């Protein structure tokens, strides 16, 4: 559960990465990074993602990222992941 300010806005944890792109793109990035082994903890990938990232300065939980709408840019994101040389 997010900590909220006096106006009800969820406060971002210090050190979180603020994702400013489309939320579905983040989900696709994590999902496919996990498939190719960039993310080692497959079982907890959505919980870890929700702890590391905020979405436009708003916290989200593991169910929100796991169940977000699929992106239309999936093929582009997959191509980027395939071209990373780790």
Short mmCIF file of N, CA, C and O in Angstrom, two decimals, residues 1-84:
data_model
loop_
_atom_site.label_atom_id
_atom_site.label_comp_id
_atom_site.label_asym_id
_atom_site.label_seq_id
_atom_site.Cartn_x
_atom_site.Cartn_y
_atom_site.Cartn_z
N UNK A 1 0.86 -1.17 0.00
CA UNK A 1 0.00 0.00 0.00
C UNK A 1 0.90 1.23 0.00
O UNK A 1 1.83 1.32 0.78
N UNK A 2 0.58 2.17 -0.85
CA UNK A 2 1.40 3.37 -1.00
C UNK A 2 1.18 4.34 0.15
O UNK A 2 0.08 4.46 0.68
N UNK A 3 2.25 5.04 0.51
CA UNK A 3 2.14 6.15 1.44
C UNK A 3 1.58 7.33 0.66
O UNK A 3 1.98 7.58 -0.47
N UNK A 4 0.65 8.08 1.28
CA UNK A 4 -0.01 9.17 0.56
C UNK A 4 0.24 10.50 1.24
O UNK A 4 0.40 10.57 2.45
N UNK A 5 0.23 11.58 0.44
CA UNK A 5 0.38 12.91 1.00
C UNK A 5 -0.98 13.40 1.51
O UNK A 5 -1.98 12.68 1.46
N UNK A 6 -1.03 14.63 1.98
CA UNK A 6 -2.26 15.19 2.54
C UNK A 6 -3.40 15.29 1.53
O UNK A 6 -4.57 15.36 1.89
N UNK A 7 -3.06 15.25 0.24
CA UNK A 7 -4.07 15.35 -0.82
C UNK A 7 -4.45 13.99 -1.40
O UNK A 7 -5.22 13.89 -2.34
N UNK A 8 -3.88 12.93 -0.86
CA UNK A 8 -4.20 11.58 -1.31
C UNK A 8 -3.32 11.05 -2.42
O UNK A 8 -3.50 9.93 -2.88
N UNK A 9 -2.35 11.84 -2.88
CA UNK A 9 -1.46 11.38 -3.94
C UNK A 9 -0.43 10.41 -3.37
O UNK A 9 0.15 10.66 -2.31
N UNK A 10 -0.22 9.30 -4.07
CA UNK A 10 0.77 8.31 -3.62
C UNK A 10 2.16 8.91 -3.72
O UNK A 10 2.51 9.53 -4.72
N UNK A 11 2.94 8.76 -2.67
CA UNK A 11 4.30 9.27 -2.65
C UNK A 11 5.25 8.20 -3.18
O UNK A 11 5.14 7.03 -2.84
N UNK A 12 6.16 8.62 -4.01
CA UNK A 12 7.14 7.72 -4.59
C UNK A 12 8.25 7.48 -3.57
O UNK A 12 8.68 8.39 -2.87
N UNK A 13 8.70 6.23 -3.49
CA UNK A 13 9.80 5.89 -2.59
C UNK A 13 11.10 6.48 -3.11
O UNK A 13 11.32 6.53 -4.32
N UNK A 14 11.93 6.93 -2.21
CA UNK A 14 13.23 7.45 -2.57
C UNK A 14 14.02 6.39 -3.33
O UNK A 14 14.09 5.24 -2.92
N UNK A 15 14.56 6.75 -4.45
CA UNK A 15 15.37 5.83 -5.23
C UNK A 15 14.61 5.07 -6.31
O UNK A 15 15.21 4.33 -7.06
N UNK A 16 13.30 5.24 -6.39
CA UNK A 16 12.55 4.56 -7.44
C UNK A 16 12.83 5.22 -8.79
O UNK A 16 13.06 6.43 -8.87
N UNK A 17 12.78 4.43 -9.84
CA UNK A 17 12.91 4.94 -11.20
C UNK A 17 11.53 5.36 -11.66
O UNK A 17 10.58 4.59 -11.59
N UNK A 18 11.41 6.60 -12.10
CA UNK A 18 10.13 7.12 -12.55
C UNK A 18 9.94 6.82 -14.03
O UNK A 18 10.55 7.45 -14.89
N UNK A 19 9.10 5.84 -14.34
CA UNK A 19 8.81 5.46 -15.72
C UNK A 19 7.84 6.49 -16.29
O UNK A 19 6.75 6.69 -15.77
N UNK A 20 8.24 7.18 -17.37
CA UNK A 20 7.38 8.21 -17.95
C UNK A 20 6.78 7.79 -19.29
O UNK A 20 6.04 8.54 -19.90
N UNK A 21 7.11 6.59 -19.72
CA UNK A 21 6.57 6.08 -20.97
C UNK A 21 5.22 5.41 -20.74
O UNK A 21 4.62 5.51 -19.68
N UNK A 22 4.75 4.72 -21.75
CA UNK A 22 3.49 3.99 -21.65
C UNK A 22 3.67 2.83 -20.67
O UNK A 22 4.67 2.11 -20.71
N UNK A 23 2.69 2.65 -19.80
CA UNK A 23 2.78 1.62 -18.76
C UNK A 23 2.87 0.22 -19.36
O UNK A 23 3.58 -0.64 -18.87
N UNK A 24 2.15 -0.02 -20.44
CA UNK A 24 2.21 -1.31 -21.12
C UNK A 24 3.60 -1.61 -21.67
O UNK A 24 4.00 -2.77 -21.77
N UNK A 25 4.35 -0.57 -22.03
CA UNK A 25 5.71 -0.77 -22.51
C UNK A 25 6.61 -1.28 -21.39
O UNK A 25 7.48 -2.12 -21.62
N UNK A 26 6.41 -0.76 -20.18
CA UNK A 26 7.19 -1.25 -19.03
C UNK A 26 6.88 -2.71 -18.78
O UNK A 26 7.79 -3.53 -18.59
N UNK A 27 5.62 -3.07 -18.82
CA UNK A 27 5.23 -4.46 -18.60
C UNK A 27 5.88 -5.38 -19.65
O UNK A 27 6.41 -6.43 -19.33
N UNK A 28 5.85 -4.95 -20.90
CA UNK A 28 6.44 -5.74 -21.98
C UNK A 28 7.95 -5.84 -21.82
O UNK A 28 8.54 -6.91 -22.02
N UNK A 29 8.60 -4.75 -21.44
CA UNK A 29 10.04 -4.76 -21.22
C UNK A 29 10.42 -5.78 -20.14
O UNK A 29 11.33 -6.59 -20.33
N UNK A 30 9.70 -5.77 -19.04
CA UNK A 30 9.99 -6.69 -17.94
C UNK A 30 9.69 -8.14 -18.36
O UNK A 30 10.49 -9.05 -18.12
N UNK A 31 8.54 -8.34 -18.98
CA UNK A 31 8.14 -9.69 -19.38
C UNK A 31 9.17 -10.32 -20.32
O UNK A 31 9.61 -11.46 -20.10
N UNK A 32 9.58 -9.59 -21.33
CA UNK A 32 10.51 -10.17 -22.30
C UNK A 32 11.95 -10.18 -21.80
O UNK A 32 12.72 -11.07 -22.17
N UNK A 33 12.31 -9.26 -20.92
CA UNK A 33 13.64 -9.32 -20.29
C UNK A 33 13.75 -10.57 -19.44
O UNK A 33 14.81 -11.20 -19.36
N UNK A 34 12.67 -10.94 -18.81
CA UNK A 34 12.64 -12.15 -18.01
C UNK A 34 12.77 -13.39 -18.88
O UNK A 34 13.50 -14.33 -18.54
N UNK A 35 12.11 -13.38 -20.02
CA UNK A 35 12.16 -14.54 -20.92
C UNK A 35 13.56 -14.82 -21.44
O UNK A 35 13.90 -15.98 -21.68
N UNK A 36 14.36 -13.78 -21.64
CA UNK A 36 15.71 -13.99 -22.18
C UNK A 36 16.77 -14.08 -21.09
O UNK A 36 17.96 -14.17 -21.38
N UNK A 37 16.36 -14.02 -19.83
CA UNK A 37 17.28 -14.23 -18.73
C UNK A 37 17.91 -12.98 -18.14
O UNK A 37 18.78 -13.08 -17.29
N UNK A 38 17.50 -11.79 -18.58
CA UNK A 38 18.03 -10.56 -17.98
C UNK A 38 17.53 -10.41 -16.55
O UNK A 38 18.19 -9.79 -15.73
N UNK A 39 16.36 -10.93 -16.28
CA UNK A 39 15.79 -10.90 -14.93
C UNK A 39 15.84 -12.33 -14.41
O UNK A 39 15.23 -13.22 -14.98
N UNK A 40 16.55 -12.52 -13.34
CA UNK A 40 16.79 -13.87 -12.83
C UNK A 40 15.65 -14.39 -11.95
O UNK A 40 15.42 -15.58 -11.88
N UNK A 41 14.95 -13.51 -11.27
CA UNK A 41 13.91 -13.93 -10.34
C UNK A 41 12.54 -13.87 -11.01
O UNK A 41 11.75 -12.98 -10.76
N UNK A 42 12.28 -14.83 -11.88
CA UNK A 42 11.04 -14.89 -12.66
C UNK A 42 9.80 -14.86 -11.78
O UNK A 42 8.82 -14.19 -12.09
N UNK A 43 9.82 -15.57 -10.69
CA UNK A 43 8.64 -15.72 -9.84
C UNK A 43 8.17 -14.39 -9.25
O UNK A 43 6.98 -14.15 -9.09
N UNK A 44 9.10 -13.51 -8.91
CA UNK A 44 8.75 -12.25 -8.24
C UNK A 44 8.93 -11.03 -9.13
O UNK A 44 9.04 -9.92 -8.63
N UNK A 45 8.96 -11.21 -10.45
CA UNK A 45 9.29 -10.09 -11.34
C UNK A 45 8.34 -8.91 -11.21
O UNK A 45 8.75 -7.76 -11.29
N UNK A 46 7.05 -9.15 -10.98
CA UNK A 46 6.10 -8.03 -10.90
C UNK A 46 6.22 -7.31 -9.56
O UNK A 46 6.11 -6.08 -9.50
N UNK A 47 6.48 -8.04 -8.50
CA UNK A 47 6.68 -7.40 -7.20
C UNK A 47 7.96 -6.57 -7.21
O UNK A 47 7.99 -5.43 -6.72
N UNK A 48 9.01 -7.13 -7.78
CA UNK A 48 10.28 -6.40 -7.88
C UNK A 48 10.10 -5.15 -8.73
O UNK A 48 10.56 -4.07 -8.37
N UNK A 49 9.40 -5.28 -9.85
CA UNK A 49 9.16 -4.13 -10.72
C UNK A 49 8.41 -3.03 -9.99
O UNK A 49 8.76 -1.85 -10.10
N UNK A 50 7.39 -3.41 -9.23
CA UNK A 50 6.60 -2.40 -8.51
C UNK A 50 7.40 -1.72 -7.40
O UNK A 50 7.10 -0.59 -7.02
N UNK A 51 8.45 -2.38 -6.91
CA UNK A 51 9.31 -1.77 -5.89
C UNK A 51 10.37 -0.86 -6.51
O UNK A 51 10.82 0.09 -5.87
N UNK A 52 10.77 -1.14 -7.74
CA UNK A 52 11.84 -0.38 -8.39
C UNK A 52 11.30 0.84 -9.14
O UNK A 52 11.93 1.89 -9.18
N UNK A 53 10.12 0.69 -9.76
CA UNK A 53 9.59 1.73 -10.62
C UNK A 53 8.37 2.41 -10.02
O UNK A 53 7.61 1.81 -9.27
N UNK A 54 8.19 3.67 -10.41
CA UNK A 54 6.91 4.36 -10.25
C UNK A 54 6.44 4.69 -11.67
O UNK A 54 7.22 4.64 -12.61
N UNK A 55 5.17 5.02 -11.83
CA UNK A 55 4.62 5.34 -13.14
C UNK A 55 4.17 6.80 -13.11
O UNK A 55 3.16 7.12 -12.51
N UNK A 56 4.95 7.66 -13.75
CA UNK A 56 4.66 9.10 -13.74
C UNK A 56 4.47 9.61 -12.32
O UNK A 56 3.49 10.28 -12.01
N UNK A 57 5.42 9.26 -11.45
CA UNK A 57 5.44 9.67 -10.04
C UNK A 57 4.32 9.07 -9.20
O UNK A 57 4.01 9.57 -8.12
N UNK A 58 3.71 8.00 -9.65
CA UNK A 58 2.66 7.33 -8.88
C UNK A 58 3.07 5.88 -8.67
O UNK A 58 3.42 5.18 -9.61
N UNK A 59 3.03 5.44 -7.41
CA UNK A 59 3.35 4.04 -7.11
C UNK A 59 2.26 3.13 -7.67
O UNK A 59 1.11 3.54 -7.84
N UNK A 60 2.63 1.91 -7.94
CA UNK A 60 1.68 0.89 -8.37
C UNK A 60 2.06 -0.42 -7.71
O UNK A 60 3.16 -0.56 -7.20
N UNK A 61 1.13 -1.38 -7.71
CA UNK A 61 1.44 -2.66 -7.09
C UNK A 61 1.66 -3.74 -8.15
O UNK A 61 1.49 -3.50 -9.34
N UNK A 62 2.05 -4.91 -7.69
CA UNK A 62 2.40 -6.00 -8.61
C UNK A 62 1.22 -6.43 -9.48
O UNK A 62 1.40 -6.80 -10.63
N UNK A 63 0.00 -6.36 -8.97
CA UNK A 63 -1.16 -6.75 -9.76
C UNK A 63 -1.45 -5.74 -10.86
O UNK A 63 -1.88 -6.10 -11.96
N UNK A 64 -1.20 -4.47 -10.59
CA UNK A 64 -1.43 -3.43 -11.60
C UNK A 64 -0.51 -3.62 -12.79
O UNK A 64 -0.96 -3.56 -13.94
N UNK A 65 0.77 -3.86 -12.56
CA UNK A 65 1.71 -4.04 -13.67
C UNK A 65 1.47 -5.36 -14.38
O UNK A 65 1.50 -5.44 -15.60
N UNK A 66 1.18 -6.40 -13.64
CA UNK A 66 0.95 -7.72 -14.24
C UNK A 66 -0.28 -7.70 -15.15
O UNK A 66 -0.29 -8.31 -16.21
N UNK A 67 -1.32 -6.97 -14.76
CA UNK A 67 -2.59 -6.98 -15.48
C UNK A 67 -2.81 -5.80 -16.41
O UNK A 67 -3.91 -5.62 -16.92
N UNK A 68 -1.78 -4.99 -16.63
CA UNK A 68 -1.95 -3.81 -17.49
C UNK A 68 -2.19 -4.23 -18.94
O UNK A 68 -1.83 -5.33 -19.36
N UNK A 69 -2.82 -3.36 -19.68
CA UNK A 69 -3.15 -3.61 -21.08
C UNK A 69 -1.88 -3.79 -21.91
O UNK A 69 -0.90 -3.07 -21.75
N UNK A 70 -1.91 -4.75 -22.81
CA UNK A 70 -0.78 -5.05 -23.68
C UNK A 70 -0.45 -3.84 -24.56
O UNK A 70 -1.34 -3.15 -25.06
N UNK A 71 0.83 -3.60 -24.78
CA UNK A 71 1.28 -2.49 -25.61
C UNK A 71 1.17 -2.81 -27.09
O UNK A 71 1.23 -3.98 -27.49
N UNK A 72 1.03 -1.77 -27.89
CA UNK A 72 1.04 -1.95 -29.35
C UNK A 72 2.47 -1.93 -29.88
O UNK A 72 2.70 -2.17 -31.05
N UNK A 73 3.43 -1.66 -29.00
CA UNK A 73 4.83 -1.54 -29.40
C UNK A 73 5.66 -2.76 -29.01
O UNK A 73 6.88 -2.69 -28.92
N UNK A 74 4.99 -3.88 -28.78
CA UNK A 74 5.67 -5.08 -28.30
C UNK A 74 6.81 -5.51 -29.21
O UNK A 74 7.92 -5.81 -28.74
N UNK A 75 6.59 -5.54 -30.52
CA UNK A 75 7.63 -6.00 -31.43
C UNK A 75 8.87 -5.12 -31.37
O UNK A 75 10.00 -5.61 -31.43
N UNK A 76 8.68 -3.81 -31.24
CA UNK A 76 9.83 -2.90 -31.13
C UNK A 76 10.62 -3.16 -29.85
O UNK A 76 11.85 -3.14 -29.86
N UNK A 77 9.92 -3.39 -28.77
CA UNK A 77 10.58 -3.64 -27.48
C UNK A 77 11.33 -4.98 -27.53
O UNK A 77 12.47 -5.07 -27.05
N UNK A 78 10.73 -5.98 -28.11
CA UNK A 78 11.40 -7.28 -28.27
C UNK A 78 12.67 -7.13 -29.09
O UNK A 78 13.72 -7.69 -28.76
N UNK A 79 12.61 -6.34 -30.18
CA UNK A 79 13.79 -6.12 -31.01
C UNK A 79 14.91 -5.44 -30.22
O UNK A 79 16.08 -5.78 -30.36
N UNK A 80 14.56 -4.47 -29.39
CA UNK A 80 15.56 -3.79 -28.57
C UNK A 80 16.22 -4.77 -27.62
O UNK A 80 17.45 -4.79 -27.48
N UNK A 81 15.41 -5.59 -26.97
CA UNK A 81 15.96 -6.57 -26.02
C UNK A 81 16.88 -7.56 -26.73
O UNK A 81 17.96 -7.90 -26.24
N UNK A 82 16.46 -8.02 -27.91
CA UNK A 82 17.29 -8.97 -28.67
C UNK A 82 18.64 -8.36 -29.07
O UNK A 82 19.62 -9.08 -29.20
N UNK A 83 18.67 -7.05 -29.27
CA UNK A 83 19.90 -6.39 -29.72
C UNK A 83 20.83 -5.98 -28.58
O UNK A 83 21.94 -5.49 -28.85
N UNK A 84 20.40 -6.17 -27.34
CA UNK A 84 21.29 -5.89 -26.21
C UNK A 84 22.32 -7.00 -26.11
O UNK A 84 22.01 -8.17 -26.23
#
